Coordinates of C-alpha atoms in Angstrom, one line a residue:
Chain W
X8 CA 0.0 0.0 0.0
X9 CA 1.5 3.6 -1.3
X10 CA 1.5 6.5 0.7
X11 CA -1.1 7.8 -1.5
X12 CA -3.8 4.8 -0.1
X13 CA -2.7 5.7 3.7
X14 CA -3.6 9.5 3.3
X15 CA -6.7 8.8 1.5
X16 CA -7.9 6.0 3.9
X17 CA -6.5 8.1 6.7
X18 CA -8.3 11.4 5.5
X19 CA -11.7 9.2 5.6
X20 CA -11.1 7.6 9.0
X21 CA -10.6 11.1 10.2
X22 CA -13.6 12.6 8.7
X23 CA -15.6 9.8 9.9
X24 CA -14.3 10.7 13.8
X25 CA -14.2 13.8 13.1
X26 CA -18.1 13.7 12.0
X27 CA -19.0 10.9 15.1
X28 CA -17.1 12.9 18.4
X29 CA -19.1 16.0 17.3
X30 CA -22.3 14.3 17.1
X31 CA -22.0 10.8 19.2
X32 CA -25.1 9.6 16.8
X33 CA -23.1 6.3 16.3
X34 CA -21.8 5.6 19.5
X35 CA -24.6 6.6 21.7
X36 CA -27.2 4.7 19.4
X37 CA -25.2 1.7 20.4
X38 CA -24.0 2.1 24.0
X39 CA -28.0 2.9 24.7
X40 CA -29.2 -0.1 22.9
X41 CA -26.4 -2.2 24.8
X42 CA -27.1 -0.9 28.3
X43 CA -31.4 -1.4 27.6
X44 CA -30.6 -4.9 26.8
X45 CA -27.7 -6.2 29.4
X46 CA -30.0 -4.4 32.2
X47 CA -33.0 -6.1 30.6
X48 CA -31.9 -9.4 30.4
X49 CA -30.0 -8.8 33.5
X50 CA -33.7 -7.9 35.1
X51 CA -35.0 -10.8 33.8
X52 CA -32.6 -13.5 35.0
X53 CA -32.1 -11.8 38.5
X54 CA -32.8 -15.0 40.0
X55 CA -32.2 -17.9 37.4
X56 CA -28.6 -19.3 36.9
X57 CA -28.3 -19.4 32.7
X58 CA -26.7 -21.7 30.7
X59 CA -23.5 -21.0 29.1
X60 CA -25.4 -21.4 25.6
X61 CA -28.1 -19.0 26.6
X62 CA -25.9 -16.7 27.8
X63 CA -23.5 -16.3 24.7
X64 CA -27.0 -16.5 22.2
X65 CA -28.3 -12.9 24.5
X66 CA -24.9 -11.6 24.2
X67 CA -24.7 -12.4 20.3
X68 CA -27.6 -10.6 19.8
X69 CA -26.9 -7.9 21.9
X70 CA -23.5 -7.3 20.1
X71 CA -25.7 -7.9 16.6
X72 CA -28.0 -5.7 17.0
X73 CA -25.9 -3.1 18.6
X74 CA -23.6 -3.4 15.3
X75 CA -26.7 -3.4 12.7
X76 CA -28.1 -0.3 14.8
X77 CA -24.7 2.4 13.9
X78 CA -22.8 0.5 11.7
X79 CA -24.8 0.5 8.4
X80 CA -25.9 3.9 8.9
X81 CA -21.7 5.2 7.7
X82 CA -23.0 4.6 4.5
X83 CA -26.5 5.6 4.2
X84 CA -25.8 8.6 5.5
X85 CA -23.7 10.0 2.8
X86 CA -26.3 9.2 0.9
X87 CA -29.6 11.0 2.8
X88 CA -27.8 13.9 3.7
X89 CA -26.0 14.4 -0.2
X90 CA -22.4 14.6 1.0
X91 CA -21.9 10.9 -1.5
X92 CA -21.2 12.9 -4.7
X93 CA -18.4 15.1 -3.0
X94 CA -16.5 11.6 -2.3
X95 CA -17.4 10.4 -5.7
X96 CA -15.9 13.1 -7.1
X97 CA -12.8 13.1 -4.7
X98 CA -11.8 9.5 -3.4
X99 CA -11.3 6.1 -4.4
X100 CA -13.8 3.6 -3.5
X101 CA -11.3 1.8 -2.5
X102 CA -10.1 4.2 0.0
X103 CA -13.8 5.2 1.1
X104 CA -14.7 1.7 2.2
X105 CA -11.2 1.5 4.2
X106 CA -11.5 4.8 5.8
X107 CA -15.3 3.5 7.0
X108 CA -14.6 0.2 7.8
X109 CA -11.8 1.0 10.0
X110 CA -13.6 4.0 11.8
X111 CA -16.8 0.8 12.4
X112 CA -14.0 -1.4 13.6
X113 CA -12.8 0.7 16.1
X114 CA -16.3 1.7 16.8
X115 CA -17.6 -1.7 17.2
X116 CA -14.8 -3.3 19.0
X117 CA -14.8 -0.3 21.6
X118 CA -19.1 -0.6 22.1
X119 CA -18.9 -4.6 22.2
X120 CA -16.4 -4.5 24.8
X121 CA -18.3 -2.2 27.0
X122 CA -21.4 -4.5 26.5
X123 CA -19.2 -7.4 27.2
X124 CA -18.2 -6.1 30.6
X125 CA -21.7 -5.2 31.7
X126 CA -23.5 -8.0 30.2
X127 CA -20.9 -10.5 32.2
X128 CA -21.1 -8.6 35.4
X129 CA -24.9 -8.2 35.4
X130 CA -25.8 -12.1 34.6
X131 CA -23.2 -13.1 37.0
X132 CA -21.5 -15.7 33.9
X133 CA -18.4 -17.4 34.8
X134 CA -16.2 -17.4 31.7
X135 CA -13.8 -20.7 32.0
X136 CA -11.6 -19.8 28.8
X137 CA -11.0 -15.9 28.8
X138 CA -8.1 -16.7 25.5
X139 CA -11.0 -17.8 23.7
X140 CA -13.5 -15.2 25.0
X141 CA -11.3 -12.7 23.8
X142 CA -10.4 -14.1 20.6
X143 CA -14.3 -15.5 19.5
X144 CA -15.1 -11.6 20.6
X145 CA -12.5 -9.6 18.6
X146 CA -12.8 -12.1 15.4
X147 CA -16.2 -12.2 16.1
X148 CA -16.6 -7.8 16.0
X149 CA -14.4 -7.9 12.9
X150 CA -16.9 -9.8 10.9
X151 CA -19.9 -8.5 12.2
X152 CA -18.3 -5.2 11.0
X153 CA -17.0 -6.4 8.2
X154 CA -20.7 -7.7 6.9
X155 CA -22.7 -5.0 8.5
X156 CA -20.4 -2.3 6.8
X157 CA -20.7 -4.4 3.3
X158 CA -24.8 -4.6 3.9
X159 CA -24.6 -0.7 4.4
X160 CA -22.6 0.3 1.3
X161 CA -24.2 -2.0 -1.0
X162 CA -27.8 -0.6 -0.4
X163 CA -26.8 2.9 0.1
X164 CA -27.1 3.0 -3.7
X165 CA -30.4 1.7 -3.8
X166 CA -34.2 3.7 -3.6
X167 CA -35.5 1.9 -0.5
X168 CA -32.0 1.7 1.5
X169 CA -33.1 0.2 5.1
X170 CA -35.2 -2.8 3.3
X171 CA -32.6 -3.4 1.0
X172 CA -30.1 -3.3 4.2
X173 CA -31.9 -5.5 6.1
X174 CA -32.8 -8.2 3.2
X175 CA -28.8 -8.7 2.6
X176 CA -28.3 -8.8 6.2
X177 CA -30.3 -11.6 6.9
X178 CA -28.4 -14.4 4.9
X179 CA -24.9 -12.8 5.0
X180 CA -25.4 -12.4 9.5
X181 CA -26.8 -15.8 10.1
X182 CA -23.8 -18.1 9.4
X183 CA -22.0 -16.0 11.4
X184 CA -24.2 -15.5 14.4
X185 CA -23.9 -19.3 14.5
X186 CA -19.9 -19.4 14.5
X187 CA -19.7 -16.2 17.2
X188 CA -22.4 -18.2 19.5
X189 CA -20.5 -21.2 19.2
X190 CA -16.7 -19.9 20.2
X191 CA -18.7 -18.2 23.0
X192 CA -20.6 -20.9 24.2
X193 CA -17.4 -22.9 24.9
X194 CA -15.9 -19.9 26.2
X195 CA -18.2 -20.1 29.0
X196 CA -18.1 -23.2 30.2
X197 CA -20.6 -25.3 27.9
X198 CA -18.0 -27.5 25.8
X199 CA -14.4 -27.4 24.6
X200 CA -11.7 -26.3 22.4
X201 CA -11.4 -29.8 20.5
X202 CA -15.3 -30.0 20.3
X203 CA -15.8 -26.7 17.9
X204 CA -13.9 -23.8 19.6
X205 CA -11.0 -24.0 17.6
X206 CA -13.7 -24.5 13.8
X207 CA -15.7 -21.2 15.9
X208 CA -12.5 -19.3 15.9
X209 CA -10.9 -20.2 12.4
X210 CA -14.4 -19.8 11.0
X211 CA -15.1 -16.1 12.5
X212 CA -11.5 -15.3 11.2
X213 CA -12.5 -16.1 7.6
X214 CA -15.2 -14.8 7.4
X215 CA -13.7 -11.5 8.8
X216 CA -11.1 -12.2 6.3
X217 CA -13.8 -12.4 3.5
X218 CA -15.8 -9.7 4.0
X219 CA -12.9 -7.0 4.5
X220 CA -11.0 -8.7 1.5
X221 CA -13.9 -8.2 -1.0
X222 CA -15.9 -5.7 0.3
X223 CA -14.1 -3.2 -1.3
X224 CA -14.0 -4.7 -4.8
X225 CA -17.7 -5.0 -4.4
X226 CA -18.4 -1.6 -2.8
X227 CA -16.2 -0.2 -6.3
X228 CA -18.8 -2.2 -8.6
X229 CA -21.9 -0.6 -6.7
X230 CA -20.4 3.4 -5.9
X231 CA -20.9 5.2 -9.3
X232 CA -23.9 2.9 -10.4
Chain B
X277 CA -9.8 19.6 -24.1
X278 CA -13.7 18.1 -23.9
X279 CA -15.2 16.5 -27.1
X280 CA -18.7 15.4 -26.1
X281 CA -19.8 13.3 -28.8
X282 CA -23.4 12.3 -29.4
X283 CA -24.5 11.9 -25.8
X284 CA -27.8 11.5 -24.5
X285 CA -29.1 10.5 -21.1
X286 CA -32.4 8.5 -20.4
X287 CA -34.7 8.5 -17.4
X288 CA -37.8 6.5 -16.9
X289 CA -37.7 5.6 -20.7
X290 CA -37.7 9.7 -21.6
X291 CA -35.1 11.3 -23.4
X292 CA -33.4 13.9 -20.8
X293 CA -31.5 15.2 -23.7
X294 CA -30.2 13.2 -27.2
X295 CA -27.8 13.5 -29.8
X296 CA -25.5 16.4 -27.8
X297 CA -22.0 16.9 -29.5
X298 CA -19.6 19.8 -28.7
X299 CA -15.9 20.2 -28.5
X300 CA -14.5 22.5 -26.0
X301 CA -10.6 23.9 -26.3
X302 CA -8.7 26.3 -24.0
X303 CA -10.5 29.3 -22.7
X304 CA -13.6 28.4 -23.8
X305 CA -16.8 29.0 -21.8
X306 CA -19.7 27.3 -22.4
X307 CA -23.1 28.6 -20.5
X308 CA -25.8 26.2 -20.5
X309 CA -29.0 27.4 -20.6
X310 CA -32.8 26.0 -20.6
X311 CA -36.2 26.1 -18.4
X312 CA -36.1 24.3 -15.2
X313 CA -36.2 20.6 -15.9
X314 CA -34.3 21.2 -19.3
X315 CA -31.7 18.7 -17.9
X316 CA -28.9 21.4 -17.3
X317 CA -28.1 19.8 -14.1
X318 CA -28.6 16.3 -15.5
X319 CA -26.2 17.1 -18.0
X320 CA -23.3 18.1 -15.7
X321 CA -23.8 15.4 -13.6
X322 CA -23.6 13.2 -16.6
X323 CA -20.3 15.0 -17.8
X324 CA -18.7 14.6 -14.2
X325 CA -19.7 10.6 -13.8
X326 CA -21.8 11.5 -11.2
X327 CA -24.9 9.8 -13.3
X328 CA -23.9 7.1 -16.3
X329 CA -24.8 8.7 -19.8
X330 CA -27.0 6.3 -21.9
X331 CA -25.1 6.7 -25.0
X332 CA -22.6 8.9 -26.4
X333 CA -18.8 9.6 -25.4
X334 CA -16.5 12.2 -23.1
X335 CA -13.2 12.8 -24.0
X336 CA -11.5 14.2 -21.0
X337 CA -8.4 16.3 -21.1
X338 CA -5.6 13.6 -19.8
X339 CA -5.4 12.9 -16.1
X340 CA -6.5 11.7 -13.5
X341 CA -10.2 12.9 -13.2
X342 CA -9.9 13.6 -9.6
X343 CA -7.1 16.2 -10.5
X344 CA -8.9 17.4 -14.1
X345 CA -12.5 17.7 -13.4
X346 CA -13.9 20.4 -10.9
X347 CA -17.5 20.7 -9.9
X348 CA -19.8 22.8 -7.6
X349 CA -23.1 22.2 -8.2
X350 CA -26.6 23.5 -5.7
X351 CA -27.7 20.4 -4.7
X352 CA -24.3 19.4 -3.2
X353 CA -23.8 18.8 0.2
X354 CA -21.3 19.6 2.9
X355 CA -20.5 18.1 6.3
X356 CA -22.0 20.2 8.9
X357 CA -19.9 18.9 11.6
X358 CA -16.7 19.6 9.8
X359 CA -14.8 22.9 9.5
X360 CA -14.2 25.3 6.3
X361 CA -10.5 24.3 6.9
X362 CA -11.2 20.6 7.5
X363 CA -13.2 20.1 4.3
X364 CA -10.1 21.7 2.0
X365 CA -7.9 19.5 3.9
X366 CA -10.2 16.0 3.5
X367 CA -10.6 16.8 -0.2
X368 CA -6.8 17.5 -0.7
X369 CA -5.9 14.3 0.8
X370 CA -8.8 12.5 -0.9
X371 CA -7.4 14.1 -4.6
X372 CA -3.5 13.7 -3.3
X373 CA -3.1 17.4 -4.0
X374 CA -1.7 20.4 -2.1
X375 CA -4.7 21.6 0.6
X376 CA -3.9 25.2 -0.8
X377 CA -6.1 26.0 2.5
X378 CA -5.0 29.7 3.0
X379 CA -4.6 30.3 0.2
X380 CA -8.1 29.0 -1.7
X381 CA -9.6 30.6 1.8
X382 CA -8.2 34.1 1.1
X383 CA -9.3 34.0 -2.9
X384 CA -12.6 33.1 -2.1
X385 CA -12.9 35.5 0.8
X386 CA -13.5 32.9 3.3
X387 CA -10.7 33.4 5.6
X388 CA -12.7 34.6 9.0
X389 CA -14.6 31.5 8.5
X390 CA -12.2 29.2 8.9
X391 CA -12.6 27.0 11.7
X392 CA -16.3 27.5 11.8
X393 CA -18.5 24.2 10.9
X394 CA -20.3 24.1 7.6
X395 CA -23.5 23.3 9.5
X396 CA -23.5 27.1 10.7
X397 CA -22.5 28.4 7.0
X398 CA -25.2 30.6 5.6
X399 CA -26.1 29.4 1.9
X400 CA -23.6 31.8 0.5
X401 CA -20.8 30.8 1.8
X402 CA -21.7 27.2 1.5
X403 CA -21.7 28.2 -2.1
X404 CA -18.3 29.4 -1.8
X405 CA -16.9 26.9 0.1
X406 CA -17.7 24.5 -2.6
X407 CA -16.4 26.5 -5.1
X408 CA -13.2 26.4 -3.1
X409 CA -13.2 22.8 -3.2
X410 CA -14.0 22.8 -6.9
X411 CA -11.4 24.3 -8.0
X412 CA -8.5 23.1 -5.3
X413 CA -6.8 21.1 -8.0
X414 CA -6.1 23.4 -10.4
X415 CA -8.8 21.3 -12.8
X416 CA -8.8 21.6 -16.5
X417 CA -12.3 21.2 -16.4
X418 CA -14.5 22.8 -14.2
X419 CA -18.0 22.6 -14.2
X420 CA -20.6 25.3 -12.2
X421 CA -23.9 24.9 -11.7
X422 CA -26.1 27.9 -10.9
X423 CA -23.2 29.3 -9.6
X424 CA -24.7 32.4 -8.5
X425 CA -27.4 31.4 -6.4
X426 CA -28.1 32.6 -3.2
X427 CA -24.7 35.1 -3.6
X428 CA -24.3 38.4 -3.4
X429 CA -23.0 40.9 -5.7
X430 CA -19.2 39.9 -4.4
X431 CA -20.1 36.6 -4.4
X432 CA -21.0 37.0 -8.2
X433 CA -17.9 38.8 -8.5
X434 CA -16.3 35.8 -6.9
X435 CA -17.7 34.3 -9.7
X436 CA -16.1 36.4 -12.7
X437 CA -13.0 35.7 -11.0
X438 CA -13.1 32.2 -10.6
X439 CA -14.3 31.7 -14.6
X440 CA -12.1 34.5 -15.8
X441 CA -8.9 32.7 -14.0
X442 CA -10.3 28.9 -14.9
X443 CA -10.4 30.3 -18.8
X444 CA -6.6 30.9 -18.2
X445 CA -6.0 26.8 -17.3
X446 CA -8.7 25.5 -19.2
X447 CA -12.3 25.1 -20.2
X448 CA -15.4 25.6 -18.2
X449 CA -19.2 24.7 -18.3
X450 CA -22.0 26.5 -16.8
X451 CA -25.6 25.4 -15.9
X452 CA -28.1 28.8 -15.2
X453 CA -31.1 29.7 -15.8
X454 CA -30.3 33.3 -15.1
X455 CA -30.2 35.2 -17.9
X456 CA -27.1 37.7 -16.0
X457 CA -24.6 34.8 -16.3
X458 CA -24.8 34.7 -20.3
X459 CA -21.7 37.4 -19.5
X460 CA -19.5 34.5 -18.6
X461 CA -20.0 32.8 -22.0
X462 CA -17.8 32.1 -24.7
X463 CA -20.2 29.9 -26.3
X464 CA -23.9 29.0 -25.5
X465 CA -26.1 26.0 -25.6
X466 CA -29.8 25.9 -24.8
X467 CA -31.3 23.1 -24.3
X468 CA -35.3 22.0 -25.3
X469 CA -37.8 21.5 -22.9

């Protein structure tokens, strides 16, 4: 990668900063939606010891929905607000779905480990591998990212954005709900690293790897169409 | 510098305009006029890649487009949460070319305003600002749509400026529907309704 890519990416992961620490729209979208549903389900199990498997499904769709709430919104919101044909005519697609990406990364892994925290202290879980709590968590925020941020930029370009965003979500989110539950599952307790932790890791990483490798080549078909 | 050849642009199955050809070399300054909905805007647009043409070619001047083709157009947005200075800067890195920030923020007469965010800009000096960024890069090409609206009689002499020292580097196009900026032409197109 030139120096060229680094300033461009850079200049859009400081624009999209820039844009989110003067407004908090993002972040505080998700931190509410995280603290409403690790209180609620904390409410709710105040006297009921969960299961390790029930415990890492809440928590996946905690982080999911928390993701799918901020996330796909970087894109759509060049679009609503007209500020997509200034980077059309400025940037490299290329560099547009870097600069985003990285900014939702950041974003992501910053309100899932907040959620984490809380959700583990207020249903009292016992994790019994942190490693792989840790690792099913950060491979596990990259490819929710990395799909959430692909589902945004693809139907930015379309008339009825949020359907179409929530169509392609759908197929592209559940394979991977099913690998984060799994590496978390075993994380707490309910199984072990022979038994589908280690598949649950490698397959979060993948898909991570997929989604970030070719979302920009796909993002680049869809921009100026 | 520009040959447009044949082009024409379809929407919904209707003709926005057909069968447009024009060549345009150094200091020329085409003003394109027509009735609202004529496709003046459409046509820019469709000269900038901003919307796919349905038929027809561009020749650009050689380049990279990013560096050769300026536009500032009404309908364009800005990011309200980031400063005068910051948006020179972001589109500088964005087009790998120099910021210019105090420089571009003195010739457009922006200077006081520069750390304030575009959300706060009155529509004039949003006007500007984008004219600023349009013309950053030193383009060949620049394009202007209805560039004096909602400006004020320095603004519009802004605008002389900006077309008088673009005819120096290059070609320009603009898109009105006021009769006052037929003085920046060179040449003239009106489009049909």
């Amino acid at each position: 990668m030139n120096s060229n890519w680094q300033t461009e990416i850079k200049a859009v992961f400081l624009k999209e900063w820039r844009t989110e620490m003067r407004s908090l729209s993002g972040i505080l979208t998700s931190l509410l939606f995280s603290v409403v549903t690790v209180y609620a389900i904390g409410f709710a199990a105040l006297s009921t010891k969960l299961h390790g498997t029930v415990i890492a499904g809440m928590l996946w769709v905690a982080l999911l929905f928390s993701a799918s709430s901020s996330l796909t919104r970087s894109f759509l919101v060049e679009e609503e607000q007209g500020t997509a044909d200034l980077l059309r005519l400025v940037a490299r697609p290329h560099a547009v779905f870097w600069g985003k990406a990285l900014f939702n990364i950041f974003q992501n892994l910053v309100t899932s480990v907040i959620l984490s925290v809380l959700y583990l202290g207020f249903t009292a879980a016992t994790v019994t591998m942190p490693w792989l709590f840790v690792v099913s968590l950060v491979a596990g925020c990259l490819s929710l990212t990395g799909a959430v941020t692909l589902c945004g930029a693809i139907a930015a370009q379309a008339a009825n954005r949020s359907m179409l965003s929530a169509a392609i979500s759908v197929p592209l989110l559940l394979p991977l709900v099913a690998l984060g539950v799994s590496g978390m599952r075993i994380s707490l307790g309910d199984g072990s690293w022979a038994s589908g932790g280690m598949a649950s890791v490698v397959g979060l990483i993948g898909y991570a790897t997929a989604t970030l490798a070719t979302g920009p080549y796909i993002f680049a078909a869809v921009w100026k169409s | 510098m520009l040959k447009v050849d044949r082009l024409g642009k379809k929407y919904s199955g209707r003709w926005i305009f057909r069968g447009l050809s024009f060549e345009l070399g150094l200091g020329d300054r085409l003003v394109i006029l027509g009735r609202n909905g004529s496709g003046k805007s459409t046509l820019l647009k469709t000269l900038s890649g901003l919307t796919e043409r349905t038929e027809g070619t561009i020749t650009f001047p050689e380049g990279d487009l990013r560096h050769v083709l300026g536009l500032s157009a009404l309908e364009q947005s800005v990011y309200a949460q980031l400063t005068v200075a910051e948006h020179l800067q972001l589109t500088a890195d964005l087009r790998s070319c120099p910021a210019r920030v105090d420089e571009l923020l003195q010739f457009i007469e922006l200077g006081y305003a520069k750390d304030v965010p575009a959300g706060q800009l009155s529509t004039g000096m949003k006007a500007r600002l984008r004219m600023a960024m349009a013309i950053q890069a030193k383009p060949k090409l620049l394009l202007l749509d209805e560039p004096g609206a909602g400006l004020d009689e320095a603004g519009r002499n802004l605008v002389d400026k900006i077309t008088s020292e673009q005819a120096q580097r290059g070609c320009l196009i603009v898109a009105t529907n006021d009769p006052l900026e037929r003085r920046l032409a060179t040449l003239e197109l009106q489009l049909a309704d």
